Short mmCIF file of C-alpha atoms in Angstrom, two decimals:
data_model
loop_
_atom_site.label_atom_id
_atom_site.label_comp_id
_atom_site.label_asym_id
_atom_site.label_seq_id
_atom_site.Cartn_x
_atom_site.Cartn_y
_atom_site.Cartn_z
CA UNK A 1 23.47 16.68 15.51
CA UNK A 2 21.60 13.80 17.16
CA UNK A 3 19.47 14.80 20.13
CA UNK A 4 18.48 12.74 23.18
CA UNK A 5 16.17 13.47 26.09
CA UNK A 6 17.77 11.84 29.14
CA UNK A 7 16.96 11.76 32.87
CA UNK A 8 18.30 14.85 34.64
CA UNK A 9 20.51 12.83 37.00
CA UNK A 10 22.51 11.44 34.06
CA UNK A 11 24.19 14.86 33.91
CA UNK A 12 26.56 15.64 36.81
CA UNK A 13 28.53 18.89 36.61
CA UNK A 14 29.93 18.59 33.06
CA UNK A 15 29.92 14.80 32.82
CA UNK A 16 27.15 12.87 31.04
CA UNK A 17 26.55 9.15 31.30
CA UNK A 18 23.97 7.47 29.07
CA UNK A 19 22.84 3.85 29.41
CA UNK A 20 19.98 1.64 28.22
CA UNK A 21 18.44 1.81 24.75
CA UNK A 22 19.93 5.22 24.00
CA UNK A 23 23.47 3.89 24.56
CA UNK A 24 22.67 0.97 22.24
CA UNK A 25 21.29 3.38 19.64
CA UNK A 26 24.37 5.63 19.79
CA UNK A 27 26.76 2.65 19.60
CA UNK A 28 25.02 0.20 17.28
CA UNK A 29 22.62 2.20 15.12
CA UNK A 30 24.23 5.64 14.79
CA UNK A 31 27.75 4.15 15.22
CA UNK A 32 29.03 7.32 16.86
CA UNK A 33 32.64 7.35 18.05
CA UNK A 34 34.86 9.12 20.55
CA UNK A 35 35.06 12.85 19.68
CA UNK A 36 31.64 12.85 17.99
CA UNK A 37 29.17 15.39 19.36
CA UNK A 38 25.56 14.93 20.44
CA UNK A 39 22.96 17.16 22.09
CA UNK A 40 21.39 15.96 25.32
CA UNK A 41 18.28 17.47 26.87
CA UNK A 42 17.17 17.16 30.47
CA UNK A 43 13.68 18.60 29.92
CA UNK A 44 14.64 21.87 31.63
CA UNK A 45 14.76 23.95 28.46
CA UNK A 46 18.56 23.73 28.27
CA UNK A 47 20.47 22.03 25.46
CA UNK A 48 23.82 20.45 26.34
CA UNK A 49 26.33 19.80 23.60
CA UNK A 50 28.35 16.76 24.58
CA UNK A 51 31.59 15.38 23.17
CA UNK A 52 31.69 11.60 23.45
CA UNK A 53 34.64 10.22 25.40
CA UNK A 54 33.82 6.53 25.72
CA UNK A 55 31.17 4.52 23.91
CA UNK A 56 30.03 0.91 24.31
CA UNK A 57 26.65 -0.68 23.70
CA UNK A 58 25.98 -0.46 27.46
CA UNK A 59 27.20 3.05 28.26
CA UNK A 60 28.12 6.30 26.55
CA UNK A 61 30.17 8.81 28.52
CA UNK A 62 30.99 12.34 27.50
CA UNK A 63 31.77 15.89 28.55
CA UNK A 64 29.48 18.92 28.26
CA UNK A 65 31.31 21.40 26.04
CA UNK A 66 28.49 23.90 25.62
CA UNK A 67 25.17 24.69 27.24
CA UNK A 68 22.48 26.93 25.76
CA UNK A 69 18.83 27.73 26.36
CA UNK A 70 16.73 26.41 23.50
CA UNK A 71 14.42 28.68 21.48
CA UNK A 72 12.09 26.17 19.92
CA UNK A 73 9.34 26.00 22.54
CA UNK A 74 6.18 27.98 21.70
CA UNK A 75 5.11 30.48 24.36
CA UNK A 76 1.53 29.39 23.92
CA UNK A 77 1.00 26.10 25.73
CA UNK A 78 -1.43 23.93 23.80
CA UNK A 79 -2.98 20.91 25.47
CA UNK A 80 -4.56 18.62 22.91
CA UNK A 81 -7.51 16.65 24.27
CA UNK A 82 -7.77 13.97 21.60
CA UNK A 83 -10.43 11.26 21.48
CA UNK A 84 -8.91 7.84 20.91
CA UNK A 85 -8.61 7.04 17.21
CA UNK A 86 -7.55 3.93 15.34
CA UNK A 87 -3.89 3.27 16.14
CA UNK A 88 -2.27 4.65 12.98
CA UNK A 89 -4.31 7.86 13.12
CA UNK A 90 -3.73 8.36 16.81
CA UNK A 91 0.01 7.84 16.43
CA UNK A 92 0.04 10.31 13.52
CA UNK A 93 -1.56 12.91 15.80
CA UNK A 94 0.98 12.23 18.54
CA UNK A 95 3.97 12.49 16.21
CA UNK A 96 2.85 15.48 14.17
CA UNK A 97 1.26 17.28 17.12
CA UNK A 98 4.58 17.15 18.97
CA UNK A 99 6.54 18.29 15.90
CA UNK A 100 4.20 21.22 15.43
CA UNK A 101 4.42 22.22 19.08
CA UNK A 102 1.80 20.90 21.52
CA UNK A 103 2.79 20.95 25.19
CA UNK A 104 0.66 18.11 26.42
CA UNK A 105 -1.74 15.47 25.24
CA UNK A 106 -4.79 14.09 27.00
CA UNK A 107 -6.32 11.04 25.28
CA UNK A 108 -9.99 10.56 26.13
CA UNK A 109 -12.77 8.12 25.42
CA UNK A 110 -15.85 9.54 23.80
CA UNK A 111 -19.20 7.84 23.15
CA UNK A 112 -18.37 7.17 19.51
CA UNK A 113 -14.81 5.92 20.03
CA UNK A 114 -14.36 2.59 18.29
CA UNK A 115 -11.08 1.59 19.91
CA UNK A 116 -10.43 0.17 23.34
CA UNK A 117 -8.44 1.76 26.13
CA UNK A 118 -4.74 1.16 25.39
CA UNK A 119 -2.68 -1.31 27.44
CA UNK A 120 0.72 -0.66 28.99
CA UNK A 121 2.62 -1.66 25.83
CA UNK A 122 0.78 0.84 23.73
CA UNK A 123 1.28 3.63 26.25
CA UNK A 124 5.01 2.90 26.27
CA UNK A 125 5.03 3.00 22.47
CA UNK A 126 3.18 6.33 22.50
CA UNK A 127 5.72 7.83 24.88
CA UNK A 128 8.50 6.70 22.56
CA UNK A 129 6.75 8.32 19.58
CA UNK A 130 6.43 11.57 21.52
CA UNK A 131 10.05 11.53 22.60
CA UNK A 132 11.37 10.78 19.11
CA UNK A 133 9.20 13.50 17.58
CA UNK A 134 10.40 16.00 20.21
CA UNK A 135 14.02 15.08 19.48
CA UNK A 136 13.53 15.23 15.73
CA UNK A 137 11.82 18.63 15.79
CA UNK A 138 14.51 20.01 18.14
CA UNK A 139 12.25 20.74 21.05
CA UNK A 140 13.74 21.25 24.51
CA UNK A 141 10.71 20.34 26.63
CA UNK A 142 9.19 16.90 26.35
CA UNK A 143 5.42 17.04 25.83
CA UNK A 144 3.49 15.22 28.53
CA UNK A 145 1.20 12.29 27.76
CA UNK A 146 -1.57 12.18 30.35
CA UNK A 147 -3.52 9.03 31.29
CA UNK A 148 -6.57 8.12 29.21
CA UNK A 149 -9.76 9.49 30.81
CA UNK A 150 -13.44 9.72 29.93
CA UNK A 151 -14.86 12.64 27.95
CA UNK A 152 -16.62 13.91 31.06
CA UNK A 153 -13.42 13.79 33.10
CA UNK A 154 -11.63 15.60 30.28
CA UNK A 155 -14.22 18.39 30.33
CA UNK A 156 -13.74 18.76 34.07
CA UNK A 157 -9.97 18.78 33.76
CA UNK A 158 -9.97 21.44 31.02
CA UNK A 159 -9.14 25.02 31.92
CA UNK A 160 -12.11 27.33 32.32
CA UNK A 161 -12.05 30.27 29.83
CA UNK A 162 -9.45 28.80 27.55
CA UNK A 163 -10.92 25.59 26.18
CA UNK A 164 -12.26 25.06 22.67
CA UNK A 165 -14.05 22.03 21.24
CA UNK A 166 -14.09 21.75 17.46
CA UNK A 167 -17.33 20.42 16.03
CA UNK A 168 -18.24 19.92 12.40
CA UNK A 169 -21.91 20.68 13.11
CA UNK A 170 -21.15 24.11 14.53
CA UNK A 171 -21.82 26.41 11.60
CA UNK A 172 -21.60 29.91 13.07
CA UNK A 173 -18.72 30.46 15.45
CA UNK A 174 -15.37 30.09 13.69
CA UNK A 175 -12.12 29.18 15.44
CA UNK A 176 -10.51 32.44 14.29
CA UNK A 177 -13.27 34.47 15.99
CA UNK A 178 -12.72 32.59 19.24
CA UNK A 179 -8.95 33.04 19.12
CA UNK A 180 -9.34 36.80 18.56
CA UNK A 181 -12.10 37.28 21.17
CA UNK A 182 -11.27 39.27 24.33
CA UNK A 183 -11.38 36.14 26.50
CA UNK A 184 -8.96 34.15 24.36
CA UNK A 185 -6.67 36.57 22.61
CA UNK A 186 -4.20 36.91 25.48
CA UNK A 187 -4.39 33.30 26.65
CA UNK A 188 -1.00 31.79 27.31
CA UNK A 189 -2.50 28.30 27.39
CA UNK A 190 -5.26 26.70 25.33
CA UNK A 191 -7.05 23.39 25.67
CA UNK A 192 -8.31 21.95 22.38
CA UNK A 193 -10.85 19.12 22.08
CA UNK A 194 -10.97 16.94 18.96
CA UNK A 195 -13.46 14.09 18.64
CA UNK A 196 -13.16 10.55 17.30
CA UNK A 197 -13.64 9.42 13.68
CA UNK A 198 -17.43 9.58 14.01
CA UNK A 199 -17.44 13.04 15.62
CA UNK A 200 -18.97 14.20 18.91
CA UNK A 201 -22.67 13.45 19.53
CA UNK A 202 -24.66 16.57 20.45
CA UNK A 203 -25.08 15.27 24.01
CA UNK A 204 -21.31 15.51 24.52
CA UNK A 205 -21.20 18.94 22.92
CA UNK A 206 -23.92 20.09 25.33
CA UNK A 207 -21.96 18.66 28.25
CA UNK A 208 -18.84 20.54 27.15
CA UNK A 209 -20.84 23.77 26.88
CA UNK A 210 -22.13 23.23 30.42
CA UNK A 211 -18.47 23.24 31.51
CA UNK A 212 -17.82 26.55 29.69
CA UNK A 213 -15.92 24.95 26.82
CA UNK A 214 -16.43 27.03 23.68
CA UNK A 215 -17.66 25.10 20.62
CA UNK A 216 -16.23 26.28 17.29
CA UNK A 217 -16.16 25.42 13.60
CA UNK A 218 -13.14 24.89 11.36
CA UNK A 219 -14.80 26.05 8.15
CA UNK A 220 -16.43 24.48 5.16
CA UNK A 221 -14.46 21.37 4.37
CA UNK A 222 -15.06 18.18 6.31
CA UNK A 223 -11.80 17.02 7.84
CA UNK A 224 -10.94 13.61 9.19
CA UNK A 225 -10.31 13.71 12.95
CA UNK A 226 -6.54 13.44 12.67
CA UNK A 227 -6.38 16.15 9.98
CA UNK A 228 -8.51 18.44 12.13
CA UNK A 229 -6.14 18.02 15.09
CA UNK A 230 -3.03 18.92 13.15
CA UNK A 231 -4.68 21.79 11.31
CA UNK A 232 -6.06 23.34 14.52
CA UNK A 233 -2.67 23.17 16.22
CA UNK A 234 -1.08 24.81 13.17
CA UNK A 235 -3.73 27.54 12.99
CA UNK A 236 -3.32 28.43 16.68
CA UNK A 237 0.46 28.58 16.41
CA UNK A 238 0.18 30.70 13.25
CA UNK A 239 -2.30 33.05 14.94
CA UNK A 240 0.08 33.46 17.88
CA UNK A 241 3.13 34.12 15.67
CA UNK A 242 4.72 30.81 16.62
CA UNK A 243 4.57 29.09 13.25
CA UNK A 244 5.17 30.29 9.69
CA UNK B 1 -24.65 11.27 2.18
CA UNK B 2 -22.12 9.41 0.02
CA UNK B 3 -20.45 11.52 -2.64
CA UNK B 4 -19.02 10.49 -6.01
CA UNK B 5 -17.07 12.38 -8.64
CA UNK B 6 -18.26 11.04 -12.01
CA UNK B 7 -17.57 11.93 -15.65
CA UNK B 8 -19.75 14.81 -16.79
CA UNK B 9 -21.40 12.79 -19.57
CA UNK B 10 -22.85 10.34 -17.05
CA UNK B 11 -25.40 13.06 -16.25
CA UNK B 12 -27.98 13.73 -18.99
CA UNK B 13 -30.76 16.18 -18.18
CA UNK B 14 -31.91 14.82 -14.82
CA UNK B 15 -30.84 11.21 -15.35
CA UNK B 16 -27.61 9.80 -13.92
CA UNK B 17 -26.01 6.51 -14.92
CA UNK B 18 -23.01 5.20 -12.98
CA UNK B 19 -20.93 2.17 -14.02
CA UNK B 20 -17.54 0.64 -13.22
CA UNK B 21 -16.01 0.53 -9.76
CA UNK B 22 -18.35 3.18 -8.36
CA UNK B 23 -21.40 1.08 -9.28
CA UNK B 24 -19.78 -1.92 -7.58
CA UNK B 25 -19.04 0.19 -4.51
CA UNK B 26 -22.61 1.50 -4.29
CA UNK B 27 -24.08 -1.98 -4.77
CA UNK B 28 -21.66 -4.28 -2.95
CA UNK B 29 -19.86 -2.18 -0.35
CA UNK B 30 -22.33 0.53 0.62
CA UNK B 31 -25.31 -1.74 -0.20
CA UNK B 32 -27.47 1.21 -1.22
CA UNK B 33 -30.98 0.49 -2.46
CA UNK B 34 -33.68 2.04 -4.60
CA UNK B 35 -34.89 5.32 -3.01
CA UNK B 36 -31.54 5.92 -1.26
CA UNK B 37 -29.89 9.25 -2.03
CA UNK B 38 -26.32 10.04 -3.07
CA UNK B 39 -24.50 13.18 -4.19
CA UNK B 40 -22.75 13.14 -7.53
CA UNK B 41 -20.23 15.72 -8.66
CA UNK B 42 -19.18 16.47 -12.22
CA UNK B 43 -16.20 18.67 -11.30
CA UNK B 44 -18.07 21.82 -12.35
CA UNK B 45 -18.66 23.09 -8.81
CA UNK B 46 -22.26 21.80 -8.79
CA UNK B 47 -23.54 19.11 -6.42
CA UNK B 48 -26.35 16.88 -7.70
CA UNK B 49 -28.51 15.04 -5.20
CA UNK B 50 -29.65 11.83 -6.83
CA UNK B 51 -32.34 9.35 -5.84
CA UNK B 52 -31.38 5.83 -6.87
CA UNK B 53 -33.91 4.12 -9.12
CA UNK B 54 -32.11 0.93 -10.16
CA UNK B 55 -28.96 -0.60 -8.74
CA UNK B 56 -26.90 -3.60 -9.82
CA UNK B 57 -23.18 -4.29 -9.46
CA UNK B 58 -22.73 -3.13 -13.07
CA UNK B 59 -24.87 -0.01 -13.16
CA UNK B 60 -26.61 2.45 -10.87
CA UNK B 61 -29.32 4.64 -12.35
CA UNK B 62 -31.06 7.53 -10.67
CA UNK B 63 -32.80 10.85 -11.01
CA UNK B 64 -31.44 14.27 -10.03
CA UNK B 65 -33.80 15.68 -7.41
CA UNK B 66 -31.77 18.71 -6.43
CA UNK B 67 -28.83 20.70 -7.77
CA UNK B 68 -26.83 23.24 -5.79
CA UNK B 69 -23.57 25.12 -6.10
CA UNK B 70 -21.09 23.88 -3.52
CA UNK B 71 -19.44 26.25 -1.03
CA UNK B 72 -16.45 24.21 0.06
CA UNK B 73 -13.83 25.34 -2.46
CA UNK B 74 -11.32 27.89 -1.15
CA UNK B 75 -11.04 31.07 -3.22
CA UNK B 76 -7.27 30.94 -2.90
CA UNK B 77 -5.92 28.35 -5.33
CA UNK B 78 -2.94 26.59 -3.81
CA UNK B 79 -0.67 24.50 -6.00
CA UNK B 80 1.55 22.26 -3.92
CA UNK B 81 4.88 21.49 -5.56
CA UNK B 82 5.94 18.50 -3.48
CA UNK B 83 9.24 16.66 -3.82
CA UNK B 84 8.73 12.91 -4.02
CA UNK B 85 8.77 11.33 -0.55
CA UNK B 86 8.65 7.73 0.62
CA UNK B 87 5.30 6.28 -0.38
CA UNK B 88 3.43 6.51 2.94
CA UNK B 89 4.53 10.11 3.51
CA UNK B 90 3.72 11.17 -0.04
CA UNK B 91 0.29 9.58 0.13
CA UNK B 92 -0.34 11.31 3.46
CA UNK B 93 0.42 14.65 1.82
CA UNK B 94 -1.92 13.87 -1.09
CA UNK B 95 -4.78 12.82 1.18
CA UNK B 96 -4.48 15.53 3.80
CA UNK B 97 -3.52 18.25 1.33
CA UNK B 98 -6.73 17.59 -0.61
CA UNK B 99 -8.84 17.52 2.56
CA UNK B 100 -7.37 20.82 3.68
CA UNK B 101 -7.97 22.43 0.30
CA UNK B 102 -5.16 22.39 -2.27
CA UNK B 103 -6.22 22.90 -5.89
CA UNK B 104 -3.43 21.07 -7.61
CA UNK B 105 -0.36 19.00 -6.91
CA UNK B 106 2.89 18.89 -8.83
CA UNK B 107 5.25 16.09 -7.72
CA UNK B 108 8.87 16.82 -8.55
CA UNK B 109 12.25 15.13 -8.26
CA UNK B 110 14.86 16.99 -6.30
CA UNK B 111 18.56 16.17 -5.91
CA UNK B 112 18.06 14.57 -2.50
CA UNK B 113 14.95 12.53 -3.38
CA UNK B 114 15.49 8.92 -2.35
CA UNK B 115 12.54 7.42 -4.24
CA UNK B 116 12.20 6.59 -7.90
CA UNK B 117 9.78 8.13 -10.36
CA UNK B 118 6.42 6.39 -9.87
CA UNK B 119 5.05 3.93 -12.42
CA UNK B 120 1.55 3.93 -13.91
CA UNK B 121 0.09 1.83 -11.06
CA UNK B 122 1.24 4.26 -8.44
CA UNK B 123 -0.08 7.26 -10.37
CA UNK B 124 -3.45 5.57 -10.64
CA UNK B 125 -3.39 4.88 -6.90
CA UNK B 126 -2.52 8.51 -6.19
CA UNK B 127 -5.45 9.72 -8.32
CA UNK B 128 -7.75 7.43 -6.34
CA UNK B 129 -6.42 8.81 -3.04
CA UNK B 130 -7.05 12.36 -4.28
CA UNK B 131 -10.56 11.55 -5.46
CA UNK B 132 -11.53 9.78 -2.23
CA UNK B 133 -10.14 12.62 -0.12
CA UNK B 134 -12.05 15.17 -2.22
CA UNK B 135 -15.27 13.17 -1.80
CA UNK B 136 -14.72 12.69 1.93
CA UNK B 137 -14.01 16.36 2.60
CA UNK B 138 -17.05 17.40 0.49
CA UNK B 139 -15.15 19.30 -2.14
CA UNK B 140 -16.81 20.05 -5.47
CA UNK B 141 -13.72 20.45 -7.64
CA UNK B 142 -11.30 17.57 -8.01
CA UNK B 143 -7.70 18.63 -7.38
CA UNK B 144 -5.43 18.00 -10.34
CA UNK B 145 -2.40 15.72 -10.10
CA UNK B 146 0.21 16.89 -12.59
CA UNK B 147 2.93 14.66 -14.09
CA UNK B 148 6.17 14.22 -12.15
CA UNK B 149 8.81 16.68 -13.35
CA UNK B 150 12.31 17.74 -12.33
CA UNK B 151 12.93 20.46 -9.76
CA UNK B 152 14.20 22.77 -12.51
CA UNK B 153 11.09 22.19 -14.62
CA UNK B 154 8.97 22.83 -11.53
CA UNK B 155 10.68 26.18 -10.96
CA UNK B 156 10.02 27.16 -14.55
CA UNK B 157 6.39 26.07 -14.35
CA UNK B 158 5.73 28.02 -11.13
CA UNK B 159 3.94 31.35 -11.33
CA UNK B 160 6.16 34.42 -11.16
CA UNK B 161 5.37 36.65 -8.14
CA UNK B 162 3.33 34.11 -6.27
CA UNK B 163 5.67 31.21 -5.53
CA UNK B 164 7.20 30.37 -2.16
CA UNK B 165 9.79 27.73 -1.32
CA UNK B 166 10.00 26.71 2.34
CA UNK B 167 13.53 26.05 3.54
CA UNK B 168 14.67 25.09 7.02
CA UNK B 169 17.94 26.95 6.57
CA UNK B 170 16.24 30.26 5.88
CA UNK B 171 16.33 32.02 9.22
CA UNK B 172 15.12 35.53 8.47
CA UNK B 173 12.14 35.75 6.18
CA UNK B 174 9.07 34.14 7.73
CA UNK B 175 6.13 32.76 5.74
CA UNK B 176 3.74 35.15 7.48
CA UNK B 177 5.79 38.17 6.30
CA UNK B 178 5.68 36.90 2.73
CA UNK B 179 1.94 36.26 2.83
CA UNK B 180 1.31 39.79 4.13
CA UNK B 181 3.74 41.53 1.76
CA UNK B 182 2.31 43.82 -0.95
CA UNK B 183 3.21 41.34 -3.70
CA UNK B 184 1.50 38.38 -2.08
CA UNK B 185 -1.32 39.67 0.04
CA UNK B 186 -3.86 39.89 -2.75
CA UNK B 187 -2.73 36.78 -4.62
CA UNK B 188 -5.59 34.56 -5.66
CA UNK B 189 -3.20 31.70 -6.40
CA UNK B 190 -0.05 30.55 -4.65
CA UNK B 191 2.57 27.98 -5.60
CA UNK B 192 4.26 26.32 -2.63
CA UNK B 193 7.49 24.29 -2.84
CA UNK B 194 8.28 21.64 -0.22
CA UNK B 195 11.46 19.57 -0.41
CA UNK B 196 12.19 15.88 0.19
CA UNK B 197 13.07 14.23 3.54
CA UNK B 198 16.65 15.48 3.34
CA UNK B 199 15.68 19.05 2.45
CA UNK B 200 16.72 21.23 -0.48
CA UNK B 201 20.46 21.66 -1.13
CA UNK B 202 21.51 25.32 -1.35
CA UNK B 203 22.16 24.93 -5.09
CA UNK B 204 18.46 24.23 -5.65
CA UNK B 205 17.46 27.11 -3.39
CA UNK B 206 19.69 29.41 -5.45
CA UNK B 207 18.11 28.13 -8.65
CA UNK B 208 14.64 28.81 -7.26
CA UNK B 209 15.67 32.35 -6.30
CA UNK B 210 16.97 32.91 -9.84
CA UNK B 211 13.42 32.14 -11.01
CA UNK B 212 11.93 34.70 -8.57
CA UNK B 213 10.63 32.10 -6.15
CA UNK B 214 10.64 33.57 -2.64
CA UNK B 215 12.43 31.49 0.00
CA UNK B 216 10.84 31.53 3.45
CA UNK B 217 11.11 29.96 6.89
CA UNK B 218 8.42 28.19 8.89
CA UNK B 219 9.78 29.07 12.31
CA UNK B 220 11.85 27.45 15.00
CA UNK B 221 10.84 23.82 15.07
CA UNK B 222 12.23 21.38 12.53
CA UNK B 223 9.36 19.70 10.72
CA UNK B 224 9.43 16.54 8.69
CA UNK B 225 8.70 17.22 5.02
CA UNK B 226 5.15 15.88 5.13
CA UNK B 227 4.34 17.85 8.28
CA UNK B 228 5.70 21.02 6.71
CA UNK B 229 3.45 20.56 3.67
CA UNK B 230 0.27 20.18 5.66
CA UNK B 231 1.13 22.96 8.08
CA UNK B 232 1.92 25.44 5.28
CA UNK B 233 -1.33 24.68 3.50
CA UNK B 234 -3.22 25.18 6.77
CA UNK B 235 -1.42 28.43 7.57
CA UNK B 236 -2.15 29.90 4.12
CA UNK B 237 -5.82 28.96 4.31
CA UNK B 238 -6.04 30.38 7.84
CA UNK B 239 -4.34 33.62 6.73
CA UNK B 240 -6.82 33.94 3.86
CA UNK B 241 -9.86 33.29 6.08
CA UNK B 242 -10.53 29.93 4.43
CA UNK B 243 -9.82 27.68 7.39
CA UNK B 244 -10.63 27.92 11.09
#
């Protein structure tokens, strides 16, 4: 069934009214009709099954016929601090990160970033990618895209005692050891830092350490930045029993 | 240092001679000079550090100055049986799967595949993607791309007692339970089946079961085919202590 995140005030008692681009999509692209069912989500964790009663390209109206709490949200809340990457790589991380199960995303600018700070159009596009990935993967909470900040601001924003920066030059401390350490093993939220294509310079790694961010290795193979992001998210979810 | 997989007979005693597109790349793209160093790999597991002695666009000659056994190959040999996907998705799986650490790839055609069997040009392109990903991630063995076969042939080719098919409609048996079961936990090789965009029909799942392929779930979120592939590879490597 097609799923749509909509503003909470579009649902009143058991009536739902959808306008804008989602109405156009339902009418013109999906060509849904009266009596067809959709799922709407108000970002509360609830899923509302809706039977369509009226549909035009401007407005879709329907009745809630069932309401259930979703079960697709991981208990572990992962915030991905991702250095800006070239557009296609960054968008891959957004889409796949949301499918896999991140809770929020903080783009940051690191010394070796080769791309500029995104404009309004790009931010709007990124939010659309996140929303579509959340709908496609059947999530019930919409991951949050935070504003782009500097690496230093990101380090200050990160949660003390539950932040990990992955660095290809770290050769001793493995991610698995960090996740199973006393400090981290019962964490209900984790902040993960992934660098840009050229990696973190050691000055940034030192700065992160000064803010109590733990620096860890992913193992022996050298991963591209976007691959590292998706693999770390997967490994954390697997470790916590939330994937696989 | 730049890395190149080359045919074994291009290395004789401690002399290396590189021709073709790799010579052009070294000369024209990377603009390497006499005295620069590269790593060459002959797909034996050894890494040869080579000092360039002569370089033209037709031929690069050099001397082996060091030889070491690589340590980047996972002990667990993962064969990814991947249904054909739309080109960009399939190429993403090839590239990222090799970076993460698969040993071989078997493309297959499933009932719901929407793409045609690839021609020679595409197969050549896929081999290039695999080789470049193996070089980039510092692997020392080049993953093997097998010919495209049917789903039924793939099931017959798969290893009895160490094959897993991931299916979004399986709700009980989780991948982690399979990996930790007596039959699988000491496997040194695993065959993993991932379906096309539209998933496996139940008839194919039944056929796989009849060939003793275990059918498992990835958890609660619905992943696109290419995301599922990369996440399963990561989870297996993490479980086996080969990633993170």
